[in-house]
Structures are given as C-alpha cells and as structure tokens.
C-alpha cells in the first residue's frame, strides 16, 4: 500500500520519479489527502499540473494558505481578495453657492424621497465638510483590484559567505544553553559522586600498573609456568650410552594457546639387548588446564596417529604407576614400513599435570611388527616407558609425598633357550615362609597345587588359565594354616573377575576376593559357607585394567582380614563370624560379557608367610 512517508523517503534518496509514482498511487486510493497533493505539486514541472494540484488542495481545505499563495505566484485567482484599495469618491460638479437663507416661511419643504435632509447651515462650516455631512450613510460598492502575478524567484545556492555567517551565528545561540546545562550537571549530587568514583578508579589503575611492573608476578597455584624446555630431563639423567640426536632439541610448532619443546635421545647399543633404542620427550604448556586435557584426549584417540602412518591401540596403566599426575593415557604403536629394519614398536605415555601436557615415547626397531622379537620387546617397552616417565615427572613442581619412585628396569641380553627341566632342586625356605612358587619349574609347581577346575598351564614362567565354560580354580597349602599373608602377582588378559581365595576348607568354607577389572572396577570380599548362600562382606570401588600386573596381598589374623593392592590398603574388615584358617587359592570366572572372548589370566610370584617367632 502506498504511503506518504515512503514517498518522502524515496525523495530523500533522490529518486524523484519513484516518489511521484508513490504519491499518484496514494491519491488513487485516497484523493482527499491534502499533504499528498501539496508534495505532488512540488514534484511536477508543468505549471498547469501544479495549479491543478493546488486547486485540489483548496477543494478539500479552502483555508490552506500555502495553496492560495502558490496559485497567486502561478497567476491564478484562488478566490481570495488580496490588497483592497480605498474606494474613490465620485466626482461632482461644484454646486452653486447657496442663496442667503430665506425666512422660514419662504423655504419650500423638502419631499420625503429626497436624498438630502434639511439642516441648518452654519456659515462657519467649510463647504467640504458640509458636503461630507450630506453624503448618504450607505457604503459605496468596493471595486476589486486584480493583483499582477509575482514571478517566482530563481533558486540560488548559498555562497561561502552565507555558510560562514550561519555557522558563526550558532555558537552565540548555543553557548548560553550549554553553560546553563553544564552548571546544572556540575551541581548535581549524582554527577559529583560518579566523578569521585571515576577518580578513585583511575588512581587504582595507575597504582596497579606501577605495582605490576615493580613486583614480580606470582604464578597461580594451579598453573605450571616457565619455558617448557626446562621440564625436559637432561641427558645426564638417562642411562649411560644415550646421546642426543643430531637434530638436537627442536621447538614444537607454536600453537595459538601453547608453547612447547621436543627432544629425542638415542642409544643404538640397546638394540642388541632388545631394549628401547629411542626415548622422546615432548612438553607443551597450555594457557589453561582445559586445553591441556583436550590435548590428552586427542592423544588417547588412535585415529589421531593415522596421519603418521602408525597403527595405535590403547593400553592400560596401574593406579600406582602414575598416581602423582592429574591424568594419563598409554598407547602402544606399530609403525610398519616396507623397508627391512625400518619398522618400529613403541609405547606412548601421555601425561597431564595442571596446564602441562607431555608425551614420553620409547621405541625400538624391528624387522617385522609381527615377529617374535616385536612381541618380546612389547613387554620390555611397557616397563621402560614408566621409568622414563618418572624421570620427567620428577622435574614437575609436585608435592614430595606424591612422587612415585620407579626403579630402572634391568634387562639381560637374550640367552639361548634351554630345555625346560623336569625337576628342580628343592628350595630351602625360611621358617616364616609357608609357600613360595615362581612357576619356573612346572614339575615342582604341579606338586604344590590341586587343580579343581579349568585348563591350567605353565606359560613362560607363569601359571595361566583359560575359562571357556565356567571358571578356573586351584588350591594350595594346608588346612591348618592361619594368621598368614598371601601375596601374588595378578595379570588379567581377558574377562572381568580375577579370583584369590583364603581360608579354604573344602566343603566347609572359603573366602573369595573378586578382583573385578574395567569396566566394573571394584574389589569384592565374599563368604561361602556350606549349605548357605554366598554372603558379600565388603565391596569397594577400585580402578584396574586387564594386561596390567597388580601385586595383591591378603593379610589374615584372627577374625580380621586386610586386602592390599600394590601396597595400598583397600579393605580392612573384622567379623567375629568369619574363620580365616585354611588353604589359599587362585581362580578366574568366565567372561561376563555376552559372546565375549574366553577369560584368561596369569599368576606369578606366589608367597605365603607368617610372622617370625
């Protein structure tokens, strides 16, 4: 719908033609719009059309002075009388002087229809005044005078002098108003308070600026500061034989929110010992802990290594191996290259402490990632990566009690495989040792254990079992054992429930420790009594993983039982109803996952001791 405001907007833009069309459309719908007629009259150029516009205005608004004035300027009569002149008196022939007054009787009477009335003439009155007094009181007709059209003045642009004069007049008009307003604002109470606060703020900012330059800045308590290079372990801290690669310490490519450093040490002589040949440290200091945690999560994604041509899988970490850092993730990588001797196996340990992110990488070359050498190196690299990580974490500003010492792993050169002996010399045990079995001698170990269920085997110096159907169960010891400590290395391969037994009296009672792996992550102490349902005595949450070695110790004394994992006590229970005297045992439940892999477990370094007398 047409709108006069739109016409004005178009005219302001300089689009006169569109504005004219807009007004025409508006008048077609509302022909009584006076403002539209006046604006249209200003836009049309033909004088006749302009007159028509103004006549339309007077048709609907007869008192519109603008339209009347414009019609006069255009030479038209708008019906309004302008510029009346004084009427002229009709000229008369001079009358003869009157005769001397006659006597009253001699005077002839004047008829009623005469124009003049009889008056007494005073000789002292002038003839002109006498004539004026004799005129009729009726007004004479007024003669209309037609005004000549006034030509429209030609438009004139203002000169520079006109503009200067106009601008010079403004300060004189505005200055008194400004001064009056300024006085009111200055004496306003709120304005004075705001100005005082502004002054205090300015002084405070200046003081803090000076203070920050004079007093050294203190780092936040939860942030690690300084150049990242200083946290990289020095060459002297590594085992003898290492040297820095020829490329030297290379700064990590700068990131928008972090700066970092990277260095690689190498020891080619370790290849003959089937050990780590390269050790790489990478440290990045981020602006926030959130950014560092995001970097850690990226490092935990196997797909992030594909661009480097590596095949990477996630591994697991013991809770005590890196207890002093905020978070960590372990990855095992295989770099398979076609060229002989150019393939690598490596472990990548990513660590985050506050806003610091680091990667410790240990690797060694192999002829083929599927070879037996590669499989042997995997176990050795797993141990060594935590050792080299401990060297790094000791560089961090951590509390002394949080430090975890990791001893240097020792590897002997590969020896020629010898046939497994059928028997071994009986080991003389100390008086306080009831049982010790390292499973180095399968024949001797078979004498120690009663196989109850499951397919138990001796594998590379460890006792292993698979539970494809239900479970594995093996007991050792004497029914008279009591107040003893039972310790064993436990390493789950597949499945969830790894089992250790104490207080075993077959057919009467036993106490089962269920060491439940990821994703359940808990330790459960349960009691099994003859003719009664199982009773859960205690359960605690404990994060643990398959393929990690844990040292599990169970201490029994009277009616008290304590359970420790890697020297960390997780359960302490006293119950007068329990009887902990009896044998010890090892076991495994089948996989708790539907259609999951066959549950598998390894045990090693079994030892049962009592307090020395």
XYZ file of C-alpha atoms in Angstrom:
613
model
C 0.000 0.000 0.000
C 1.258 3.457 -0.969
C 2.442 5.627 1.899
C 3.396 9.312 2.003
C 6.298 8.537 4.341
C 7.682 6.133 1.756
C 7.362 8.899 -0.859
C 9.347 11.236 1.400
C 11.995 8.536 1.928
C 12.329 7.983 -1.825
C 12.585 11.736 -2.359
C 15.326 11.956 0.312
C 17.255 9.301 -1.602
C 16.971 11.405 -4.770
C 14.551 9.066 -6.559
C 12.034 11.746 -7.674
C 10.372 9.539 -10.251
C 9.612 6.764 -7.743
C 8.390 9.301 -5.210
C 5.994 10.805 -7.814
C 4.608 7.370 -8.675
C 4.168 6.615 -4.967
C 2.103 9.809 -4.495
C -0.033 9.058 -7.551
C -0.792 5.588 -6.190
C -1.678 7.108 -2.821
C -4.066 9.678 -4.361
C -5.759 6.970 -6.387
C -6.725 5.279 -3.150
C -7.291 8.484 -1.117
C -7.908 11.569 -3.229
C -8.587 13.751 -0.177
C -5.031 13.569 1.127
C -4.001 17.250 1.198
C -0.359 16.528 2.099
C -0.017 14.233 -0.885
C -1.417 16.902 -3.245
C 0.983 19.543 -1.840
C 4.016 17.219 -2.177
C 2.962 16.193 -5.699
C 2.677 19.870 -6.680
C 6.322 20.352 -5.663
C 7.391 17.419 -7.833
C 5.568 18.117 -11.129
C 7.161 20.590 -13.501
C 4.200 21.638 -15.689
C 2.637 24.883 -14.231
C -0.832 23.757 -15.311
C -0.432 20.479 -13.427
C 0.786 22.334 -10.384
C -2.274 24.593 -10.495
C -4.470 21.514 -10.634
C -2.754 20.131 -7.553
C -3.241 23.335 -5.564
C -6.874 23.665 -6.694
C -7.421 20.123 -5.390
C -5.935 21.213 -2.064
C -8.322 24.180 -1.859
C -11.182 21.884 -2.768
C -10.653 19.870 0.403
C -9.026 22.581 2.535
C -10.328 26.050 1.459
C -8.262 27.829 4.138
C -4.926 26.383 3.047
C -2.733 29.473 2.731
C 0.157 27.646 1.038
C -2.044 26.590 -1.871
C -3.532 30.066 -2.256
C -0.139 31.724 -2.219
C 1.268 29.290 -4.802
C -1.730 29.879 -7.088
C -1.125 33.616 -6.910
C 2.501 33.052 -7.805
C 1.363 30.929 -10.738
C -1.002 33.723 -11.935
C -4.278 32.099 -10.927
C -7.174 33.525 -8.844
C -7.789 31.356 -5.835
C -10.948 33.241 -4.815
C -9.278 35.154 -2.005
C -9.284 39.012 -2.063
C -5.893 40.491 -1.508
C -4.743 44.172 -1.472
C -8.036 46.128 -1.323
C -7.680 49.840 -2.068
C -9.635 52.785 -0.657
C -12.750 53.462 -2.752
C -12.725 56.642 -4.832
C -15.439 59.178 -4.300
C -17.449 60.090 -7.406
C -16.617 63.491 -8.696
C -19.468 66.067 -8.578
C -19.902 69.313 -10.314
C -19.475 72.180 -7.937
C -22.803 73.331 -6.711
C -23.604 76.973 -6.812
C -23.232 78.855 -3.677
C -26.379 78.728 -1.661
C -28.572 81.719 -1.527
C -28.759 83.569 1.657
C -31.149 81.859 3.981
C -34.692 82.801 3.374
C -37.140 83.213 6.032
C -38.636 80.051 7.378
C -41.917 80.689 5.816
C -40.380 81.225 2.449
C -38.475 77.999 2.496
C -40.010 75.279 0.386
C -40.474 71.960 2.152
C -38.297 69.031 1.084
C -40.032 65.953 -0.076
C -39.683 62.721 1.840
C -37.956 60.977 -1.023
C -35.155 63.491 -1.330
C -31.580 62.265 -0.837
C -30.640 65.131 1.369
C -32.152 66.243 4.612
C -32.762 69.753 5.571
C -30.233 71.075 8.015
C -29.463 74.437 9.382
C -26.446 75.705 7.612
C -23.800 77.314 9.634
C -21.848 79.844 7.638
C -18.746 78.986 9.606
C -18.663 75.349 8.253
C -16.398 74.799 5.322
C -18.045 73.682 2.123
C -16.059 70.390 2.034
C -17.233 69.418 5.482
C -20.723 70.405 4.617
C -20.619 68.145 1.573
C -19.260 65.183 3.612
C -22.057 65.544 6.079
C -24.572 65.465 3.317
C -23.373 62.119 1.938
C -25.517 59.070 2.475
C -24.563 56.677 5.314
C -24.838 53.669 2.994
C -21.423 52.154 1.961
C -20.339 52.578 -1.583
C -19.559 49.469 -3.667
C -15.942 48.188 -3.417
C -14.002 47.718 -6.605
C -11.825 44.596 -6.683
C -8.251 45.158 -7.839
C -6.603 42.270 -9.612
C -3.061 41.676 -8.430
C -0.419 41.171 -11.042
C 1.332 37.768 -10.802
C 4.620 37.867 -8.928
C 7.346 35.990 -10.806
C 8.837 33.015 -8.904
C 12.381 33.843 -7.774
C 15.107 31.738 -9.340
C 16.730 29.291 -6.891
C 20.059 30.458 -5.556
C 22.709 28.282 -3.949
C 24.129 29.653 -0.699
C 27.535 31.189 -1.030
C 30.553 30.507 1.134
C 29.956 33.775 2.978
C 26.379 32.760 3.727
C 27.539 29.472 5.165
C 30.220 31.153 7.298
C 27.717 33.647 8.594
C 25.261 30.881 9.518
C 27.900 28.829 11.280
C 29.256 31.807 13.167
C 25.789 32.538 14.484
C 25.318 29.081 16.011
C 27.889 29.366 18.847
C 26.331 32.574 20.002
C 22.963 30.832 20.231
C 24.186 27.540 21.710
C 26.771 28.812 24.214
C 24.281 30.159 26.789
C 22.333 26.894 26.693
C 25.486 24.816 27.106
C 26.712 26.933 30.004
C 23.385 26.676 31.764
C 23.247 22.895 31.299
C 26.855 22.487 32.455
C 26.125 24.409 35.642
C 23.153 22.170 36.398
C 25.174 18.997 35.779
C 28.127 20.203 37.826
C 25.981 20.938 40.874
C 24.098 17.623 40.562
C 24.795 15.334 43.521
C 24.793 12.125 41.491
C 27.269 13.591 38.984
C 29.633 14.542 41.783
C 29.538 11.023 43.235
C 30.209 9.444 39.826
C 33.145 11.766 39.196
C 34.599 10.872 42.605
C 34.311 7.150 41.838
C 35.926 7.682 38.434
C 38.843 9.488 40.046
C 39.346 6.645 42.543
C 39.253 4.090 39.711
C 41.867 5.998 37.709
C 44.177 6.205 40.717
C 43.709 2.479 41.391
C 44.526 1.560 37.786
C 47.668 3.684 37.843
C 48.742 2.110 41.130
C 48.186 -1.451 39.900
C 50.043 -0.699 36.679
C 53.026 0.548 38.650
C 52.755 -2.332 41.139
C 52.725 -4.942 38.374
C 55.966 -3.527 36.964
C 57.777 -3.324 40.276
C 56.567 -6.531 42.000
C 57.229 -9.765 40.094
C 54.064 -11.631 39.118
C 53.272 -14.744 41.151
C 52.050 -17.742 39.115
C 48.645 -19.169 40.007
C 48.785 -22.058 42.442
C 47.214 -24.478 39.982
C 49.298 -23.497 36.944
C 52.741 -24.607 35.790
C 54.763 -21.727 34.373
C 58.111 -21.126 32.734
C 59.601 -22.313 29.452
C 58.587 -25.849 28.587
C 62.194 -26.759 27.806
C 63.191 -26.697 31.473
C 60.896 -29.661 32.255
C 62.588 -31.962 29.733
C 65.021 -34.331 31.531
C 68.699 -33.688 30.916
C 70.824 -36.265 29.113
C 72.772 -36.956 32.308
C 69.617 -38.351 33.967
C 69.241 -41.118 31.381
C 71.115 -44.440 31.483
C 74.670 -44.462 30.201
C 75.073 -44.754 26.457
C 72.328 -42.356 25.387
C 73.093 -39.318 23.293
C 71.008 -36.570 21.806
C 70.001 -36.978 18.179
C 71.855 -34.877 15.627
C 68.763 -32.774 15.014
C 69.043 -31.566 18.616
C 66.238 -30.094 20.667
C 63.526 -28.961 18.302
C 60.883 -26.467 19.399
C 57.409 -27.828 18.863
C 55.422 -25.947 16.247
C 53.891 -22.981 18.057
C 50.201 -23.209 18.861
C 47.802 -20.306 19.487
C 47.242 -21.440 23.085
C 50.506 -23.201 23.978
C 54.286 -23.299 23.587
C 56.322 -26.474 23.655
C 59.608 -28.283 23.186
C 60.643 -31.714 21.959
C 63.877 -33.683 22.255
C 64.861 -37.228 21.254
C 67.647 -39.300 22.844
C 69.024 -42.459 21.231
C 71.170 -45.413 22.246
C 71.844 -47.729 19.262
C 73.742 -50.188 21.504
C 70.490 -51.129 23.229
C 69.255 -52.804 20.041
C 71.476 -55.832 20.740
C 69.917 -56.100 24.210
C 66.400 -55.937 22.791
C 65.659 -52.752 24.689
C 64.406 -49.255 23.968
C 66.624 -47.508 21.405
C 64.891 -44.123 21.241
C 63.373 -42.034 24.051
C 61.438 -38.897 23.088
C 60.157 -36.207 25.434
C 57.574 -33.664 24.297
C 56.281 -30.945 26.653
C 53.634 -28.305 25.922
C 52.449 -25.623 28.358
C 48.879 -24.545 27.584
C 47.108 -21.401 28.693
C 44.550 -23.403 30.681
C 44.059 -26.857 32.178
C 41.065 -27.367 29.891
C 43.234 -27.017 26.774
C 45.774 -29.450 28.232
C 43.060 -32.021 28.962
C 41.733 -31.672 25.404
C 45.249 -32.394 24.132
C 45.367 -35.502 26.334
C 42.041 -36.741 24.972
C 43.308 -36.223 21.418
C 46.411 -38.263 22.293
C 44.113 -41.037 23.554
C 42.387 -41.289 20.161
C 44.049 -43.997 17.990
C 42.810 -42.247 14.839
C 44.950 -39.188 15.619
C 48.097 -41.245 14.819
C 46.983 -42.488 11.427
C 48.368 -39.405 9.692
C 51.792 -40.511 10.937
C 51.343 -43.951 9.424
C 51.123 -45.669 12.804
C 48.769 -48.400 13.956
C 47.979 -47.480 17.575
C 45.904 -49.196 20.262
C 45.098 -48.061 23.776
C 46.689 -49.852 26.714
C 46.203 -49.661 30.481
C 48.014 -48.077 33.427
C 48.335 -49.287 37.004
C 46.879 -46.801 39.541
C 50.212 -46.602 41.364
C 52.433 -46.152 38.325
C 51.383 -42.533 37.740
C 49.490 -41.613 40.894
C 51.095 -38.181 41.122
C 49.699 -36.675 37.896
C 46.189 -35.456 37.126
C 45.536 -37.782 34.184
C 47.419 -40.074 31.827
C 46.859 -42.428 28.916
C 49.029 -45.192 27.462
C 49.131 -46.188 23.780
C 51.009 -48.991 22.013
C 52.068 -48.240 18.448
C 53.333 -50.209 15.494
C 54.999 -48.450 12.597
C 55.099 -50.963 9.744
C 57.286 -49.885 6.822
C 58.102 -51.956 3.721
C 61.845 -51.477 4.047
C 63.595 -54.122 6.213
C 64.737 -52.835 9.584
C 62.659 -49.641 9.355
C 59.632 -50.854 11.338
C 59.174 -49.727 14.930
C 57.240 -50.769 18.003
C 56.730 -48.153 20.693
C 54.790 -47.153 23.781
C 53.397 -43.617 24.012
C 52.598 -42.335 27.507
C 50.633 -39.058 27.523
C 50.532 -37.128 30.806
C 48.665 -34.044 32.007
C 49.552 -32.135 35.163
C 47.523 -28.915 35.558
C 48.079 -26.986 32.304
C 51.103 -29.086 31.211
C 50.747 -31.806 28.583
C 53.597 -34.201 27.843
C 54.327 -37.296 25.781
C 57.007 -39.838 26.661
C 57.728 -42.230 23.775
C 60.008 -45.259 23.941
C 60.601 -47.342 20.828
C 62.833 -49.854 19.181
C 63.321 -51.007 15.550
C 62.197 -54.481 14.482
C 62.353 -56.417 11.255
C 58.609 -57.015 11.373
C 55.962 -55.878 13.848
C 54.506 -59.398 13.879
C 57.786 -61.124 14.696
C 58.597 -62.816 17.992
C 61.159 -60.073 18.656
C 58.396 -57.452 18.428
C 56.269 -59.398 20.905
C 59.178 -59.712 23.323
C 60.001 -56.012 23.009
C 56.430 -55.055 23.838
C 56.715 -56.289 27.436
C 60.081 -54.627 27.917
C 58.983 -51.303 26.443
C 55.942 -51.358 28.705
C 58.172 -51.434 31.768
C 60.670 -48.892 30.493
C 58.156 -46.209 29.481
C 57.131 -45.762 33.136
C 60.745 -45.495 34.194
C 61.472 -42.714 31.700
C 58.186 -41.036 32.639
C 59.245 -40.991 36.308
C 62.395 -39.082 35.311
C 60.152 -36.495 33.667
C 57.581 -36.219 36.474
C 60.341 -35.545 38.993
C 61.035 -32.346 37.031
C 57.490 -31.093 37.724
C 56.547 -28.926 40.733
C 54.760 -31.739 42.591
C 54.449 -32.379 46.307
C 57.240 -34.694 47.539
C 54.746 -37.177 49.009
C 53.128 -37.534 45.571
C 56.326 -38.709 43.919
C 56.394 -42.374 42.973
C 59.849 -43.835 42.528
C 60.247 -46.211 39.631
C 63.433 -48.216 39.529
C 65.422 -48.614 36.352
C 64.303 -51.805 34.589
C 67.135 -54.275 34.081
C 67.256 -56.465 31.025
C 69.793 -59.152 30.433
C 70.929 -59.970 26.903
C 68.799 -62.667 25.275
C 70.044 -66.089 26.269
C 69.964 -69.311 24.310
C 66.736 -71.153 25.086
C 67.325 -74.197 27.297
C 65.033 -77.205 27.608
C 62.581 -76.996 30.482
C 63.866 -79.133 33.367
C 61.651 -81.962 34.530
C 62.635 -81.448 38.155
C 64.457 -78.797 40.115
C 66.266 -78.818 43.379
C 64.001 -78.326 46.341
C 64.314 -74.750 47.560
C 65.092 -74.321 51.215
C 62.522 -71.857 52.566
C 62.907 -69.606 55.603
C 60.970 -70.636 58.699
C 58.321 -67.953 58.223
C 57.627 -68.875 54.548
C 54.892 -71.473 54.162
C 54.810 -71.435 50.322
C 56.822 -69.805 47.539
C 56.216 -70.560 43.873
C 57.625 -68.598 40.926
C 56.434 -71.257 38.435
C 59.908 -71.611 36.923
C 59.742 -75.397 37.415
C 56.410 -76.824 36.137
C 57.058 -80.231 37.713
C 57.667 -78.749 41.149
C 54.711 -76.388 40.823
C 52.360 -79.237 39.973
C 53.106 -80.743 43.396
C 52.064 -77.504 45.111
C 48.620 -77.063 43.550
C 45.410 -79.071 43.484
C 43.583 -78.350 40.237
C 39.844 -78.173 40.972
C 38.581 -76.879 37.613
C 39.775 -75.149 34.463
C 42.592 -75.613 31.954
C 45.728 -74.570 33.897
C 49.089 -74.370 32.093
C 52.617 -73.165 32.790
C 53.440 -70.400 30.317
C 56.842 -68.662 30.244
C 57.367 -68.870 33.973
C 53.775 -68.078 34.938
C 50.682 -70.046 35.899
C 47.935 -69.414 33.345
C 44.329 -70.488 32.964
C 41.520 -70.170 30.439
C 37.861 -70.404 31.416
C 35.829 -71.102 28.272
C 32.984 -72.804 30.143
C 32.664 -71.707 33.760
C 35.730 -70.998 35.872
C 39.248 -71.920 36.925
C 40.067 -72.959 40.494
C 43.305 -74.228 42.092
C 44.129 -74.569 45.834
C 47.434 -74.912 47.681
C 48.628 -75.199 51.258
C 47.485 -76.860 54.463
C 44.145 -76.737 56.276
C 45.929 -75.764 59.495
C 47.342 -72.505 58.113
C 46.204 -69.395 59.986
C 47.301 -65.802 60.601
C 49.210 -65.708 57.328
C 49.823 -63.245 54.481
C 49.074 -64.468 50.968
C 50.695 -62.421 48.129
C 50.527 -62.987 44.356
C 51.058 -61.099 41.068
C 47.795 -60.987 39.121
C 47.520 -60.104 35.438
C 44.163 -60.434 33.699
C 44.267 -60.935 29.943
C 40.595 -61.273 29.056
C 37.439 -61.324 31.159
C 36.478 -59.430 34.283
C 36.643 -61.445 37.538
C 40.126 -62.442 38.738
C 39.890 -64.552 41.938
C 42.052 -65.123 45.016
C 40.980 -67.423 47.893
C 41.928 -67.577 51.579
C 40.580 -69.643 54.495
C 39.739 -72.538 52.203
C 38.416 -75.670 53.861
C 36.852 -77.684 51.006
C 33.220 -78.493 51.614
C 33.091 -76.255 54.704
C 34.035 -72.622 53.987
C 36.154 -70.327 51.851
C 36.626 -66.552 51.435
C 36.802 -65.206 47.894
C 38.390 -61.931 46.773
C 36.941 -60.903 43.406
C 39.352 -58.533 41.693
C 36.964 -57.141 39.068
C 38.537 -55.306 36.115
C 37.420 -52.482 33.856
C 34.601 -51.568 33.207
C 33.262 -52.760 36.610
C 36.332 -51.663 38.612
C 35.712 -52.979 42.112
C 37.037 -55.395 44.722
C 34.549 -57.674 46.475
C 35.139 -59.831 49.576
C 32.583 -62.676 49.718
C 32.000 -65.614 52.071
C 30.895 -69.118 51.028
C 29.675 -71.418 53.812
C 28.445 -74.957 53.474
C 24.676 -75.083 52.927
C 24.278 -71.279 52.879
C 24.053 -68.711 50.071
C 27.079 -66.568 49.334
C 27.397 -63.521 51.608
C 29.031 -60.300 50.443
C 31.132 -58.969 53.308
C 32.685 -55.866 51.742
C 32.859 -54.086 48.399
C 34.971 -51.080 47.352
C 35.490 -49.280 44.055
C 38.967 -49.705 42.573
C 40.080 -48.744 39.078
C 42.021 -51.560 37.393
C 42.614 -52.950 33.919
C 43.418 -56.097 32.035
C 47.016 -56.640 30.839
C 48.267 -54.779 33.916
C 50.246 -56.548 36.641
C 48.980 -55.942 40.182
C 50.513 -57.223 43.427
C 47.621 -58.472 45.547
C 48.203 -59.231 49.252
C 45.700 -60.676 51.739
C 46.598 -60.443 55.431
C 44.637 -62.709 57.814
C 44.840 -62.542 61.596
C 42.160 -63.970 63.843
C 38.812 -62.554 62.668
C 40.431 -59.653 60.763
C 41.231 -59.545 57.051
C 43.097 -56.824 55.165
C 43.409 -56.584 51.361
C 46.168 -54.535 49.718
C 46.813 -53.774 46.036
C 50.307 -52.587 45.159
C 50.851 -51.865 48.892
C 47.674 -49.739 49.034
C 45.178 -50.988 51.620
C 41.688 -51.123 50.117
C 39.748 -53.308 52.619
C 40.071 -53.765 56.406
C 37.308 -55.925 57.946
C 36.827 -57.571 61.343
C 33.960 -60.013 61.748
C 33.677 -62.465 64.686
C 31.726 -64.901 62.483
C 34.494 -65.492 59.942
C 37.110 -68.240 60.185
C 40.186 -67.489 58.052
C 42.214 -70.643 58.793
C 42.779 -72.960 55.810
C 44.313 -73.134 52.357
C 44.898 -70.422 49.734
C 43.758 -70.497 46.126
C 43.731 -68.885 42.693
C 40.880 -68.695 40.205
C 39.030 -66.995 37.336
C 35.417 -66.622 36.236
C 34.452 -66.949 32.601
C 33.781 -63.815 30.577
C 30.803 -61.840 31.901
C 30.222 -60.228 28.503
C 27.772 -61.944 26.135
C 29.695 -63.595 23.293
C 32.872 -62.144 24.770
C 36.343 -63.679 24.461
C 37.447 -66.590 26.594
C 38.554 -65.389 30.013
C 42.308 -65.743 30.536
C 44.585 -64.923 33.487
C 48.225 -65.201 34.580
C 49.562 -65.609 38.147
C 53.148 -65.357 39.305
C 55.374 -64.965 42.390
C 53.092 -66.645 44.922
C 54.220 -66.370 48.533
C 52.536 -67.302 51.848
C 54.279 -66.064 55.003
C 53.651 -65.841 58.722
C 55.102 -63.516 61.300
C 58.503 -64.578 62.573
C 58.522 -66.012 66.067
